[in-house]
Amino acid sequence: GEFEYARQAMKSGVSSYILKPVNPEEFKSMMEKVIRELETERLEKELREKSRNFVKEHILLSLLNGMEPDEVRRGVDDLGDMEFIKEYQSMMLIEFDRDFFGKKDTDFSETMQKAVEVPFHYLNMNQQQCVLFFGQKQADRHKAADIQAAILNAYEEPCYVAVSGTIEHTGELAKEYEKLELLMENKFYLLE
């Protein structure tokens, strides 16, 4: 009778079992083994997620720097797919007057997520700039003002925020990013 029970347990993913009466040393050894297996599984999952995020960042940086979508697709064919980009229909460029990213010891993306209350993808460009990618009609002047206020409140640092127009397809990312950079270059000449 125990064999059928053990067979069903193995089908459910049980790696081993202990018979009664339980030997404390055997129980301790088994628990340590299970904890090691779970830790290994967690680390592997974390590594896969980091790899996916690295590929996403590579794709986005390539597109923002003017690389054609088909060329990017060929370059990352085995590493991941580019379907996630279709979700991004607007973006914001955030810029500081001095080095900001890397000096702050907090999770900027998490702080901004709480401030704007809509999902976005964060991409760090350099020590003074980052880009936030939003879904449909989620990036606007009101969200930009919310972000500026949140940054001022959380970090006591003023910043500039430029909002893109609607991005209809992947090939427009570089063009919209250029417009955002141009807005930033002219920020001192524009009245608020």
PDB file of C-alpha atoms in Angstrom, residues 74-162:
ATOM      1  CA  ARG A  74      18.419  39.230 -36.061  1.00  0.00           C
ATOM      2  CA  GLY A  75      20.973  40.103 -33.386  1.00  0.00           C
ATOM      3  CA  VAL A  76      18.896  38.781 -30.488  1.00  0.00           C
ATOM      4  CA  ASP A  77      17.082  35.970 -32.273  1.00  0.00           C
ATOM      5  CA  ASP A  78      18.234  33.281 -29.866  1.00  0.00           C
ATOM      6  CA  LEU A  79      18.185  35.477 -26.763  1.00  0.00           C
ATOM      7  CA  GLY A  80      14.579  36.588 -26.655  1.00  0.00           C
ATOM      8  CA  ASP A  81      11.707  37.998 -28.580  1.00  0.00           C
ATOM      9  CA  MET A  82      10.846  41.642 -29.147  1.00  0.00           C
ATOM     10  CA  GLU A  83       7.082  41.419 -28.708  1.00  0.00           C
ATOM     11  CA  PHE A  84       7.264  43.325 -25.409  1.00  0.00           C
ATOM     12  CA  ILE A  85       8.091  46.533 -27.317  1.00  0.00           C
ATOM     13  CA  LYS A  86       4.605  46.663 -28.847  1.00  0.00           C
ATOM     14  CA  GLU A  87       3.296  47.504 -25.364  1.00  0.00           C
ATOM     15  CA  TYR A  88       5.300  50.739 -25.289  1.00  0.00           C
ATOM     16  CA  GLN A  89       3.309  53.535 -26.857  1.00  0.00           C
ATOM     17  CA  SER A  90       4.849  56.537 -25.128  1.00  0.00           C
ATOM     18  CA  MET A  91       7.956  57.414 -23.174  1.00  0.00           C
ATOM     19  CA  MET A  92       9.467  60.038 -20.927  1.00  0.00           C
ATOM     20  CA  LEU A  93      13.033  61.229 -20.776  1.00  0.00           C
ATOM     21  CA  ILE A  94      14.115  62.321 -17.295  1.00  0.00           C
ATOM     22  CA  GLU A  95      17.249  64.422 -16.978  1.00  0.00           C
ATOM     23  CA  PHE A  96      19.175  65.904 -14.071  1.00  0.00           C
ATOM     24  CA  ASP A  97      21.632  68.820 -14.140  1.00  0.00           C
ATOM     25  CA  ARG A  98      24.332  66.695 -12.522  1.00  0.00           C
ATOM     26  CA  ASP A  99      25.151  63.029 -11.939  1.00  0.00           C
ATOM     27  CA  PHE A 100      22.195  61.446 -10.192  1.00  0.00           C
ATOM     28  CA  PHE A 101      22.029  57.773 -11.135  1.00  0.00           C
ATOM     29  CA  GLY A 102      24.611  55.714  -9.385  1.00  0.00           C
ATOM     30  CA  LYS A 103      24.967  58.156  -6.496  1.00  0.00           C
ATOM     31  CA  LYS A 104      21.582  57.477  -4.980  1.00  0.00           C
ATOM     32  CA  ASP A 105      21.478  54.307  -2.913  1.00  0.00           C
ATOM     33  CA  THR A 106      17.800  53.574  -3.551  1.00  0.00           C
ATOM     34  CA  ASP A 107      15.707  51.890  -6.195  1.00  0.00           C
ATOM     35  CA  PHE A 108      14.702  54.812  -8.420  1.00  0.00           C
ATOM     36  CA  SER A 109      12.393  52.689 -10.559  1.00  0.00           C
ATOM     37  CA  GLU A 110      10.452  51.447  -7.534  1.00  0.00           C
ATOM     38  CA  THR A 111      10.075  54.974  -6.131  1.00  0.00           C
ATOM     39  CA  MET A 112       8.766  56.251  -9.475  1.00  0.00           C
ATOM     40  CA  GLN A 113       6.400  53.286  -9.822  1.00  0.00           C
ATOM     41  CA  LYS A 114       4.722  54.284  -6.565  1.00  0.00           C
ATOM     42  CA  ALA A 115       4.493  57.909  -7.689  1.00  0.00           C
ATOM     43  CA  VAL A 116       2.881  57.392 -11.108  1.00  0.00           C
ATOM     44  CA  GLU A 117       0.735  54.359 -10.231  1.00  0.00           C
ATOM     45  CA  VAL A 118       0.822  52.979 -13.784  1.00  0.00           C
ATOM     46  CA  PRO A 119       3.220  50.324 -15.047  1.00  0.00           C
ATOM     47  CA  PHE A 120       6.315  51.344 -17.002  1.00  0.00           C
ATOM     48  CA  HIS A 121       9.687  49.962 -18.008  1.00  0.00           C
ATOM     49  CA  TYR A 122      12.739  51.816 -16.707  1.00  0.00           C
ATOM     50  CA  LEU A 123      15.934  52.188 -18.756  1.00  0.00           C
ATOM     51  CA  ASN A 124      18.993  54.000 -17.428  1.00  0.00           C
ATOM     52  CA  MET A 125      20.803  55.894 -20.201  1.00  0.00           C
ATOM     53  CA  ASN A 126      23.709  57.472 -18.300  1.00  0.00           C
ATOM     54  CA  GLN A 127      24.500  59.192 -14.976  1.00  0.00           C
ATOM     55  CA  GLN A 128      22.060  62.033 -15.717  1.00  0.00           C
ATOM     56  CA  GLN A 129      19.287  60.493 -17.832  1.00  0.00           C
ATOM     57  CA  CYS A 130      16.786  57.676 -17.861  1.00  0.00           C
ATOM     58  CA  VAL A 131      13.826  56.767 -20.049  1.00  0.00           C
ATOM     59  CA  LEU A 132      10.480  55.442 -18.850  1.00  0.00           C
ATOM     60  CA  PHE A 133       8.398  53.455 -21.366  1.00  0.00           C
ATOM     61  CA  PHE A 134       4.615  53.488 -20.911  1.00  0.00           C
ATOM     62  CA  GLY A 135       1.623  51.733 -22.382  1.00  0.00           C
ATOM     63  CA  GLN A 136      -1.206  53.415 -24.254  1.00  0.00           C
ATOM     64  CA  LYS A 137      -1.847  57.073 -23.328  1.00  0.00           C
ATOM     65  CA  GLN A 138      -0.181  56.730 -19.940  1.00  0.00           C
ATOM     66  CA  ALA A 139       2.608  59.269 -20.398  1.00  0.00           C
ATOM     67  CA  ASP A 140       1.355  62.838 -20.325  1.00  0.00           C
ATOM     68  CA  ARG A 141       2.166  66.194 -18.776  1.00  0.00           C
ATOM     69  CA  HIS A 142       0.268  65.302 -15.601  1.00  0.00           C
ATOM     70  CA  LYS A 143       2.334  62.152 -15.089  1.00  0.00           C
ATOM     71  CA  ALA A 144       5.478  64.183 -15.841  1.00  0.00           C
ATOM     72  CA  ALA A 145       4.497  66.654 -13.113  1.00  0.00           C
ATOM     73  CA  ASP A 146       3.834  63.745 -10.726  1.00  0.00           C
ATOM     74  CA  ILE A 147       7.297  62.364 -11.466  1.00  0.00           C
ATOM     75  CA  GLN A 148       9.000  65.715 -10.953  1.00  0.00           C
ATOM     76  CA  ALA A 149       7.205  66.157  -7.637  1.00  0.00           C
ATOM     77  CA  ALA A 150       8.037  62.597  -6.535  1.00  0.00           C
ATOM     78  CA  ILE A 151      11.727  63.050  -7.370  1.00  0.00           C
ATOM     79  CA  LEU A 152      11.860  66.373  -5.561  1.00  0.00           C
ATOM     80  CA  ASN A 153      10.094  64.865  -2.568  1.00  0.00           C
ATOM     81  CA  ALA A 154      12.116  61.622  -2.409  1.00  0.00           C
ATOM     82  CA  TYR A 155      15.556  62.881  -3.414  1.00  0.00           C
ATOM     83  CA  GLU A 156      15.402  66.670  -3.051  1.00  0.00           C
ATOM     84  CA  GLU A 157      16.723  66.958  -6.607  1.00  0.00           C
ATOM     85  CA  PRO A 158      15.147  69.037  -9.389  1.00  0.00           C
ATOM     86  CA  CYS A 159      14.852  67.375 -12.781  1.00  0.00           C
ATOM     87  CA  TYR A 160      13.447  67.921 -16.252  1.00  0.00           C
ATOM     88  CA  VAL A 161      10.934  65.607 -17.896  1.00  0.00           C
ATOM     89  CA  ALA A 162      10.114  65.449 -21.595  1.00  0.00           C
TER      90      ALA A 162
END
